[in-house]
PDB file of C-alpha atoms in Angstrom:
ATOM      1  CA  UNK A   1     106.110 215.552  63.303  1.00 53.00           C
ATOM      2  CA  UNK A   2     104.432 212.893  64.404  1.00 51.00           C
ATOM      3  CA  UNK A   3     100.966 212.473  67.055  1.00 50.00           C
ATOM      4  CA  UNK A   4      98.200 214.998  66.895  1.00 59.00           C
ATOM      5  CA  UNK A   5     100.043 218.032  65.258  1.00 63.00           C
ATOM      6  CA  UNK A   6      97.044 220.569  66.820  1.00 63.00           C
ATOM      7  CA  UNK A   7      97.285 219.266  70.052  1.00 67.00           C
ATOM      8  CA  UNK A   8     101.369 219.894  69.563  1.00 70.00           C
ATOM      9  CA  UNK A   9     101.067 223.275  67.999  1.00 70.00           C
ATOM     10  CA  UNK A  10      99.380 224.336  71.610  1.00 74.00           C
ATOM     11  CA  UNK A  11     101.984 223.791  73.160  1.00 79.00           C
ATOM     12  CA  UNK A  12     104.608 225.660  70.875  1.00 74.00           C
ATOM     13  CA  UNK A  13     104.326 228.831  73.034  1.00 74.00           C
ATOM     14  CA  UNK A  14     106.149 227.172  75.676  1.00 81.00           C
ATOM     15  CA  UNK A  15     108.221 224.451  74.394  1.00 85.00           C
ATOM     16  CA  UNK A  16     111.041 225.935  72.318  1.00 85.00           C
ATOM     17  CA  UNK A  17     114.308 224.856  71.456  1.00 88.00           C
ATOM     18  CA  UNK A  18     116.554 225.284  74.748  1.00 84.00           C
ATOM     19  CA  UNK A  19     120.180 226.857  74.599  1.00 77.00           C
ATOM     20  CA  UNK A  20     123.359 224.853  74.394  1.00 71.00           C
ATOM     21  CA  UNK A  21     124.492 223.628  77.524  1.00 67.00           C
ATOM     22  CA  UNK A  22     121.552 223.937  79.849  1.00 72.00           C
ATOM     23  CA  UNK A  23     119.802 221.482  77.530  1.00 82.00           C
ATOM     24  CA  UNK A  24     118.481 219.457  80.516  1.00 83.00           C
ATOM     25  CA  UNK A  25     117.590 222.193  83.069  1.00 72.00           C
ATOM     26  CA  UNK A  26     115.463 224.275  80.344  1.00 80.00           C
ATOM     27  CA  UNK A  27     113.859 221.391  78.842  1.00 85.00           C
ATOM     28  CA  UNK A  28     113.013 220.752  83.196  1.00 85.00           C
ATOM     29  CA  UNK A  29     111.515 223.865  82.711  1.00 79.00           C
ATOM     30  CA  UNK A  30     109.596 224.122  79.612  1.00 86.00           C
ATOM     31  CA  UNK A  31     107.616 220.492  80.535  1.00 88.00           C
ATOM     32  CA  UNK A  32     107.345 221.942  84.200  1.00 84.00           C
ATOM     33  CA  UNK A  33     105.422 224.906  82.917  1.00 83.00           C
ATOM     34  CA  UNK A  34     103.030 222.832  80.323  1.00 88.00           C
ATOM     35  CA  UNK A  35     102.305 221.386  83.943  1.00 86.00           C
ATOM     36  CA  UNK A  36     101.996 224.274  85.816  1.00 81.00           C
ATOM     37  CA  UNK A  37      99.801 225.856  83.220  1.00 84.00           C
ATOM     38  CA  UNK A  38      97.774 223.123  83.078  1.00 85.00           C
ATOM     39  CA  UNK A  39      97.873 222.948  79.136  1.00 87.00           C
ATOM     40  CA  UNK A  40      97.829 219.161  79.537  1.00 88.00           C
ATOM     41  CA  UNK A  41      95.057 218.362  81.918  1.00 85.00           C
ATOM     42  CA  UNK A  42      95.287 215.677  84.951  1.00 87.00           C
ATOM     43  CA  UNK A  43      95.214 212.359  83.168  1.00 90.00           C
ATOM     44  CA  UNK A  44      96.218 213.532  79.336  1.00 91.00           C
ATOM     45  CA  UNK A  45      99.052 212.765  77.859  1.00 92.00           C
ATOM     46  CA  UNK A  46     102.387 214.610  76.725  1.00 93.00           C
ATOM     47  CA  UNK A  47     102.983 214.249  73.472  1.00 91.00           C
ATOM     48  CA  UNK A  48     105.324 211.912  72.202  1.00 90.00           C
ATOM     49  CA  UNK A  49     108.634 211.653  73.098  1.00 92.00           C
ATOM     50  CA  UNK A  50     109.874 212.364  69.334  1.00 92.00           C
ATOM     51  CA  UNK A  51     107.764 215.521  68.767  1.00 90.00           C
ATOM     52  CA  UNK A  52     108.978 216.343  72.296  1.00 92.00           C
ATOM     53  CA  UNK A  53     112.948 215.967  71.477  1.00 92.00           C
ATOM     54  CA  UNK A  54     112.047 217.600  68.462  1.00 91.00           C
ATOM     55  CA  UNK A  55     110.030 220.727  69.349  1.00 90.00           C
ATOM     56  CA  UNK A  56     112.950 221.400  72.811  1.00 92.00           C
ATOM     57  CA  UNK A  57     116.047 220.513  70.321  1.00 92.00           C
ATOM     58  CA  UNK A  58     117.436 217.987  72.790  1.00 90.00           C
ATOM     59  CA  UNK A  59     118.282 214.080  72.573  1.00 91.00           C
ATOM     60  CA  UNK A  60     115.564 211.435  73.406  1.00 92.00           C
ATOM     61  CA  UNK A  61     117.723 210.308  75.888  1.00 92.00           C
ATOM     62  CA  UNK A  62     117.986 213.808  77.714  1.00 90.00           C
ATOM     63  CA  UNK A  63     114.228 213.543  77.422  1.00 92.00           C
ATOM     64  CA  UNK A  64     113.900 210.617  79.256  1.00 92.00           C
ATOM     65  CA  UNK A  65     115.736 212.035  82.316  1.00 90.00           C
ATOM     66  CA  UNK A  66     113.926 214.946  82.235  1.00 90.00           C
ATOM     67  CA  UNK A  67     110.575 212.501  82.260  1.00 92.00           C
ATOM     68  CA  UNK A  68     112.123 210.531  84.857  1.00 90.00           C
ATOM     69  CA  UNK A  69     112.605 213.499  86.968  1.00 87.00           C
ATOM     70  CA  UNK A  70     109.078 214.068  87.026  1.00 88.00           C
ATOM     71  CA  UNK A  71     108.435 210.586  87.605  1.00 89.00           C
ATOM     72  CA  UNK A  72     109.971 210.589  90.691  1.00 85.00           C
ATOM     73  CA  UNK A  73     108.662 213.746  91.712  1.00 80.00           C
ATOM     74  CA  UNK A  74     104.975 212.491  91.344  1.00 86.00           C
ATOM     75  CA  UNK A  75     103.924 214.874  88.139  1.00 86.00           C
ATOM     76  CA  UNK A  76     104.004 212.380  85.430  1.00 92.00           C
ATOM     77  CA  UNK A  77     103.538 208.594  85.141  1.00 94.00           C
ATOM     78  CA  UNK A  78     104.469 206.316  82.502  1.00 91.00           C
ATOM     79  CA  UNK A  79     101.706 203.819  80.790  1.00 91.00           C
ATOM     80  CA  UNK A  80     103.115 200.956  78.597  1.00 88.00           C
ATOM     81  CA  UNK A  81     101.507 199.228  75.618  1.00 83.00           C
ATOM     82  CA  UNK A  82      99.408 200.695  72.274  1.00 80.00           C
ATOM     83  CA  UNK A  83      98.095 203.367  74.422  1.00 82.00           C
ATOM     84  CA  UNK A  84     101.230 204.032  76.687  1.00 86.00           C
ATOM     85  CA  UNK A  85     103.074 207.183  76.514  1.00 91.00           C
ATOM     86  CA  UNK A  86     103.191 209.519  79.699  1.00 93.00           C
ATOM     87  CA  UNK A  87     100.955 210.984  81.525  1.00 95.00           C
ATOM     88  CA  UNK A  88     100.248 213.924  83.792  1.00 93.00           C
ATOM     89  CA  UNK A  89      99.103 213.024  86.746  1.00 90.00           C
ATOM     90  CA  UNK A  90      95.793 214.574  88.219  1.00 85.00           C
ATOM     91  CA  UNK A  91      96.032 217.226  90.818  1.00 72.00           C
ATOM     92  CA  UNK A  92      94.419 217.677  93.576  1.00 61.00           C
ATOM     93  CA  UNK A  93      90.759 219.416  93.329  1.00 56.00           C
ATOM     94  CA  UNK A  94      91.329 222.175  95.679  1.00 55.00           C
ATOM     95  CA  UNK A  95      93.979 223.506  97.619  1.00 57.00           C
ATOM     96  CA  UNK A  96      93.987 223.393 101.514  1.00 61.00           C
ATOM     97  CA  UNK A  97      94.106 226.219 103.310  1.00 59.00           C
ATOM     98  CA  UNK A  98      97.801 225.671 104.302  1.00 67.00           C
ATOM     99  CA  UNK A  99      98.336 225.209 101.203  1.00 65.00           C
ATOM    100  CA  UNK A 100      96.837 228.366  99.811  1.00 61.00           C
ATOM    101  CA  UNK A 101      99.166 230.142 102.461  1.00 66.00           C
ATOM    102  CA  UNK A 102     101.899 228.364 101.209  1.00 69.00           C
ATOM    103  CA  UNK A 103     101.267 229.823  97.496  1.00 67.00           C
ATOM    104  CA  UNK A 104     100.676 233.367  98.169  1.00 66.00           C
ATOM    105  CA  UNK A 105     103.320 233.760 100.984  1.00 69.00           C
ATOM    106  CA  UNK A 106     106.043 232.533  97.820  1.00 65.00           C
ATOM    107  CA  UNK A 107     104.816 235.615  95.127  1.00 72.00           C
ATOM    108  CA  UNK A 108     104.313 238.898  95.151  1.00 83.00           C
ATOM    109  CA  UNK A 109     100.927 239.512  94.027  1.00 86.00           C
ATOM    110  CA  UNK A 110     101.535 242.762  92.646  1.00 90.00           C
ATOM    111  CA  UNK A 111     104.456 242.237  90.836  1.00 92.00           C
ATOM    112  CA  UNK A 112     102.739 239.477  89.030  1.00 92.00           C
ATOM    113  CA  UNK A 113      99.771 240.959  88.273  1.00 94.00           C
ATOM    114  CA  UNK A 114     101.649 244.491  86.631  1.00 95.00           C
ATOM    115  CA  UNK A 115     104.034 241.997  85.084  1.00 95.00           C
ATOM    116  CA  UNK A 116     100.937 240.287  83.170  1.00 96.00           C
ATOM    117  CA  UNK A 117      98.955 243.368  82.409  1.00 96.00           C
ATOM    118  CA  UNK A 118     102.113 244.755  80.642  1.00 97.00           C
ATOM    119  CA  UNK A 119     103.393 241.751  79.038  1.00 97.00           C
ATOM    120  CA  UNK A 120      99.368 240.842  78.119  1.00 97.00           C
ATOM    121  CA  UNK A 121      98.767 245.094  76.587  1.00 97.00           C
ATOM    122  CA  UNK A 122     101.649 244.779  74.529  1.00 97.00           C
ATOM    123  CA  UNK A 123     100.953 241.593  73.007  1.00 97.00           C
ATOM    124  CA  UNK A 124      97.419 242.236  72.366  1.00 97.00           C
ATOM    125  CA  UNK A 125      98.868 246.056  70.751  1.00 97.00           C
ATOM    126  CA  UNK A 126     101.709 244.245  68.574  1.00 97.00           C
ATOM    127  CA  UNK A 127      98.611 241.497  67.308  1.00 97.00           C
ATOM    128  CA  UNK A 128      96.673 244.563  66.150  1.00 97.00           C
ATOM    129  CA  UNK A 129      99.385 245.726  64.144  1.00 96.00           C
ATOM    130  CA  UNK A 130      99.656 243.112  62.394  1.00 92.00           C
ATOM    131  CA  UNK A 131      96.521 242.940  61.196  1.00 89.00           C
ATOM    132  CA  UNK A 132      96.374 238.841  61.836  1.00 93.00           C
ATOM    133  CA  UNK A 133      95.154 236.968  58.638  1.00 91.00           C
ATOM    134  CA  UNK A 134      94.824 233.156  57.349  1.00 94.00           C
ATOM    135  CA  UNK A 135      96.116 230.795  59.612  1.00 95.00           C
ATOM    136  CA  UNK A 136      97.235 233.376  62.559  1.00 95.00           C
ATOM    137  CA  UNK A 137      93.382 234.499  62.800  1.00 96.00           C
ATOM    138  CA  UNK A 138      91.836 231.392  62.732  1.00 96.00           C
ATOM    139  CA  UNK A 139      94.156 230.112  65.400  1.00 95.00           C
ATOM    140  CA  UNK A 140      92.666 233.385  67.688  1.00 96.00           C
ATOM    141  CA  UNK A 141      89.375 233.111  66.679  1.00 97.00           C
ATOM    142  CA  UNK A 142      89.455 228.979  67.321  1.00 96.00           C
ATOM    143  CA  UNK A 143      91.275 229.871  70.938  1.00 95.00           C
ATOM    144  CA  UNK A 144      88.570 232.355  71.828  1.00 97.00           C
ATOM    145  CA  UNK A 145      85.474 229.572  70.541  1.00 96.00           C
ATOM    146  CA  UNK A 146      86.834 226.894  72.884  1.00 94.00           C
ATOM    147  CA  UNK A 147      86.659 229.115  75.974  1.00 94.00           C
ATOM    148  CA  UNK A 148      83.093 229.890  75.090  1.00 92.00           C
ATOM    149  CA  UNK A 149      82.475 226.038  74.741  1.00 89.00           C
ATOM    150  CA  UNK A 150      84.742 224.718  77.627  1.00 90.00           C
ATOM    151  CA  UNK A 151      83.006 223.380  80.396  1.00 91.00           C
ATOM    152  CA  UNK A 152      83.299 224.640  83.890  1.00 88.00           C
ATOM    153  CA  UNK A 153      86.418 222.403  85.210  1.00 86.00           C
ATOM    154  CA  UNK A 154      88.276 222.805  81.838  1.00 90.00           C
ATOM    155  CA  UNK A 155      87.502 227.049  81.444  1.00 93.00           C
ATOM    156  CA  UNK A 156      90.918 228.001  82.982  1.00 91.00           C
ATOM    157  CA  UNK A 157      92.884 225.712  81.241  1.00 91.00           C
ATOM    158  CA  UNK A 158      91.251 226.824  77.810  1.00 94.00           C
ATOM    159  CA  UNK A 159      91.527 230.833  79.244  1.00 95.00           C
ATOM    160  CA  UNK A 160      95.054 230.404  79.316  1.00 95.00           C
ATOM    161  CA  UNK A 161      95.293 228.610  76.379  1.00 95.00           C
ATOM    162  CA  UNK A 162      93.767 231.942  74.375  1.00 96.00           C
ATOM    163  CA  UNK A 163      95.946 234.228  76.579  1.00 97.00           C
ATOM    164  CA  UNK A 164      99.063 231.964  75.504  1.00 95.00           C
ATOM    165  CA  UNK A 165      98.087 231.898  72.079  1.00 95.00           C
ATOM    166  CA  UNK A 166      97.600 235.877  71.846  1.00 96.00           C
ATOM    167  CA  UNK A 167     100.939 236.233  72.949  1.00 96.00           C
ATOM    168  CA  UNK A 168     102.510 234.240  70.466  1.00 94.00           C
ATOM    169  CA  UNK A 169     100.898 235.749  67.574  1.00 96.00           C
ATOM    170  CA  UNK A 170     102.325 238.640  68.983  1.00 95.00           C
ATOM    171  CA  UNK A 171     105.371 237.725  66.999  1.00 92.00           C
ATOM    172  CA  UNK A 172     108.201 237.915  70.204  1.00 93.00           C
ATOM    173  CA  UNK A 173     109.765 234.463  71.582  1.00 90.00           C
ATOM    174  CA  UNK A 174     110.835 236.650  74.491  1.00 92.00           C
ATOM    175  CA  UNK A 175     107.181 238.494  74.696  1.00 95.00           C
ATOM    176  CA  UNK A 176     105.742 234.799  74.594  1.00 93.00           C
ATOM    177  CA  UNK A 177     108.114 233.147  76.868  1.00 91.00           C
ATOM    178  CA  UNK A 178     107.915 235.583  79.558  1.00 94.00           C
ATOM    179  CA  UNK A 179     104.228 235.759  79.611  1.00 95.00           C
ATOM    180  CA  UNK A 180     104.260 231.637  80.005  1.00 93.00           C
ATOM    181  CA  UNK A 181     106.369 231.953  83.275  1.00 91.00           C
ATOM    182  CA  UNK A 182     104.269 234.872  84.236  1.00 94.00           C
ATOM    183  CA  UNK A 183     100.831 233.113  83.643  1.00 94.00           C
ATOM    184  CA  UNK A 184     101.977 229.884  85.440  1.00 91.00           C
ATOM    185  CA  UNK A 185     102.482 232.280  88.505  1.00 90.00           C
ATOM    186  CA  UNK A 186      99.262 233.957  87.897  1.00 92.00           C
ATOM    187  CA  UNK A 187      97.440 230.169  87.712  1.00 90.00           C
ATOM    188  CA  UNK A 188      98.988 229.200  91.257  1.00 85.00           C
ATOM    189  CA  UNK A 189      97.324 231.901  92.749  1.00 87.00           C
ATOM    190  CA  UNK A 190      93.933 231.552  90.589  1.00 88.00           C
ATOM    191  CA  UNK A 191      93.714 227.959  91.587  1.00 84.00           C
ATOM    192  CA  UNK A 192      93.403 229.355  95.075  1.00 80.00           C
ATOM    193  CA  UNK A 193      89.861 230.959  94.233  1.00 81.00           C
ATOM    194  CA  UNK A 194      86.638 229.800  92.808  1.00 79.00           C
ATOM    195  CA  UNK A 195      85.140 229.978  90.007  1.00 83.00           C
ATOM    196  CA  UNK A 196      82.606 232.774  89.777  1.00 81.00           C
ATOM    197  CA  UNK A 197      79.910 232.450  86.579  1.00 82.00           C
ATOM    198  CA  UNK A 198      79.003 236.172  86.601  1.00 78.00           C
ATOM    199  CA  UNK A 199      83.159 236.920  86.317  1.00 83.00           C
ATOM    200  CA  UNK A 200      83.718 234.337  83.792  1.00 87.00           C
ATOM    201  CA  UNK A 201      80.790 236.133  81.646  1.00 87.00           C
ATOM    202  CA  UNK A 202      82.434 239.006  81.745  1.00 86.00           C
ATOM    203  CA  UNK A 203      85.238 237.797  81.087  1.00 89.00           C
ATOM    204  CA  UNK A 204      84.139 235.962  78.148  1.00 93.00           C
ATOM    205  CA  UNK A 205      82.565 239.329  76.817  1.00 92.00           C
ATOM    206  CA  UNK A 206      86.035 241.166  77.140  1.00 93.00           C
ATOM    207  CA  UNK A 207      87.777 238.193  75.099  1.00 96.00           C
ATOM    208  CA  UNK A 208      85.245 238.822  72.205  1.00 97.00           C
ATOM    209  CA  UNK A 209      86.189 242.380  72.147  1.00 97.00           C
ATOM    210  CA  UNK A 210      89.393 242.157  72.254  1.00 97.00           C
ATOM    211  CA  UNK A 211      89.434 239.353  69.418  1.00 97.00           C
ATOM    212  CA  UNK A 212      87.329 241.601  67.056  1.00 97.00           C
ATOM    213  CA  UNK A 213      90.227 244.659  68.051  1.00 97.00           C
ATOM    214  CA  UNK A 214      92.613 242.345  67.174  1.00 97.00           C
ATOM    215  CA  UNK A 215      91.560 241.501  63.803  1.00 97.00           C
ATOM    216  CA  UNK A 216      90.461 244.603  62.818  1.00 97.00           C
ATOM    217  CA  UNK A 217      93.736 246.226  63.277  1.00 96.00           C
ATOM    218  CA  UNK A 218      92.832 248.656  66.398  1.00 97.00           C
ATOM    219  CA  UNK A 219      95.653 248.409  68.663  1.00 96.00           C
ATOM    220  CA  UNK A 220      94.431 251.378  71.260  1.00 97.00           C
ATOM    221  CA  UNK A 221      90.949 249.671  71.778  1.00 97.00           C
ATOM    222  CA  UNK A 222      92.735 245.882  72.385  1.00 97.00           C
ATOM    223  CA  UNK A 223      94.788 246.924  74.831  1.00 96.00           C
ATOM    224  CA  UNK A 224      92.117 249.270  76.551  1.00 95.00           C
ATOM    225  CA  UNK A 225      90.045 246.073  76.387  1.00 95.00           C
ATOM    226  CA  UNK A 226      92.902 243.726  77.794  1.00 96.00           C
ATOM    227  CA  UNK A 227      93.733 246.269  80.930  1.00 94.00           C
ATOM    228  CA  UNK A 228      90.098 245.975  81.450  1.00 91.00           C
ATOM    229  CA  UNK A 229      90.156 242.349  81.758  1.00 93.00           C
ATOM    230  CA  UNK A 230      93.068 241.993  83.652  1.00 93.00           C
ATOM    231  CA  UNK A 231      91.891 244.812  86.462  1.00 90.00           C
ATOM    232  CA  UNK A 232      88.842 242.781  87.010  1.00 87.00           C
ATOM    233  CA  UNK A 233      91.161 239.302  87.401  1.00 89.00           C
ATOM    234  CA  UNK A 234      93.351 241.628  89.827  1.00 89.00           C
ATOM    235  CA  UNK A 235      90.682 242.665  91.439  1.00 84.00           C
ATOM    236  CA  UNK A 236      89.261 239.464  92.268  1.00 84.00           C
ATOM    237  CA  UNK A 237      92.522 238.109  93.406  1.00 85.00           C
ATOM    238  CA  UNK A 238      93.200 240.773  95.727  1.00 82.00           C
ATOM    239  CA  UNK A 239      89.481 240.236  97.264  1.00 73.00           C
ATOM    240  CA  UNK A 240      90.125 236.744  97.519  1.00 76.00           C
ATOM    241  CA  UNK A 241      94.025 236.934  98.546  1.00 78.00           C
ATOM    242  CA  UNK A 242      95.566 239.811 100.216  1.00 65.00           C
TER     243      UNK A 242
END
């Protein structure tokens, strides 16, 4: 595979090879929710379009309608040259408030956040079980360093990138593509509240916990750690939202 093959292995718990016969509508999809996540950031690149073909199992030249698609939609734009490729476009900082309406009036709240809290338990139990070594720990224990080290604008996309990661090592393509669709939902509505320091320090203590739970094999403890942290995000959101 060609390009950055870290940078590409990020994205692996969303992009997966799409059925026959919807080839075009789930590889719509899959790039729609790298978007929506936010796993490439306003003004980075998607990788390129042969590791893209590749990782979704489709033609190059599906590919570039899908691309197009969100060309003409405003979401990506395409850059010629040595350093062309294409690009997600930035979004805007903040929503408006009519905005904001718009995004909690289209999900229910509730469902999504017992939807994650499930989906999230499980994974982190099934990870314990495992007992994660080599390459599968270092992967969790790299995801969990870069939210400590991500600067303020970049800490959500880096938080999801852990959360993503967790489920995937969770060993279930369903487990992992569910929770993408779930935690693209759950972003909408976090985008619609700020930032709080004294949260994301919590937060960041949970993560630590339930990383060392994790690796040391103790599924009751990581998923008593990860319905902790995902009361306090509900919490939060219902403050904020409802």
């Amino acid at each position: 595979m060609t390009g950055d093959s870290e940078f590409v292995d990020r994205l692996t718990p969303v992009l997966r090879p799409v059925r026959a016969g919807n080839g075009f509508e789930e590889a719509l999809e899959q790039i729609l929710q790298v978007i929506r996540l936010g796993l490439v950031p306003g003004g980075g690149r998607l990788p390129a379009e042969r590791d893209l073909s590749e990782l979704l199992g489709i033609s190059r030249v599906t590919l570039r309608e899908v691309l197009k698609v969100l060309q003409d939609q405003g979401l990506v734009e395409s850059r010629r040259g040595r350093y062309g490729g294409t690009f997600v476009r930035p979004r805007a900082d903040s929503p408006g408030e009519e905005e904001l309406r718009r995004r909690v009036a289209a999900v229910d709240i509730e469902d999504v956040l017992r939807f994650r809290e499930v989906l999230e338990a499980g994974a982190a139990e099934l990870c314990a079980a495992q007992r994660l070594t080599g390459r599968d720990a270092e992967r969790l224990r790299a995801a969990l360093a870069a939210t400590h080290e991500a600067p303020l604008p970049d800490y959500r996309r880096r938080d999801t990138l852990f959360h993503l990661t967790l489920a995937e090592l969770a060993g279930s393509a369903s487990l992992a593509a569910q929770y993408a669709a779930v935690r693209a939902a759950l972003n909408d509505l976090l985008d619609c509240i700020p930032l709080l320091v004294r949260n994301l320090e919590h937060s960041q203590h949970q993560h630590t916990g339930l990383v060392e739970a994790v690796l040391a094999g103790d599924g009751e403890t990581a998923r008593a750690v990860t319905r902790e942290h995902c009361a306090g995000t509900a919490a939060l959101l219902r403050g904020f939202l409802t």
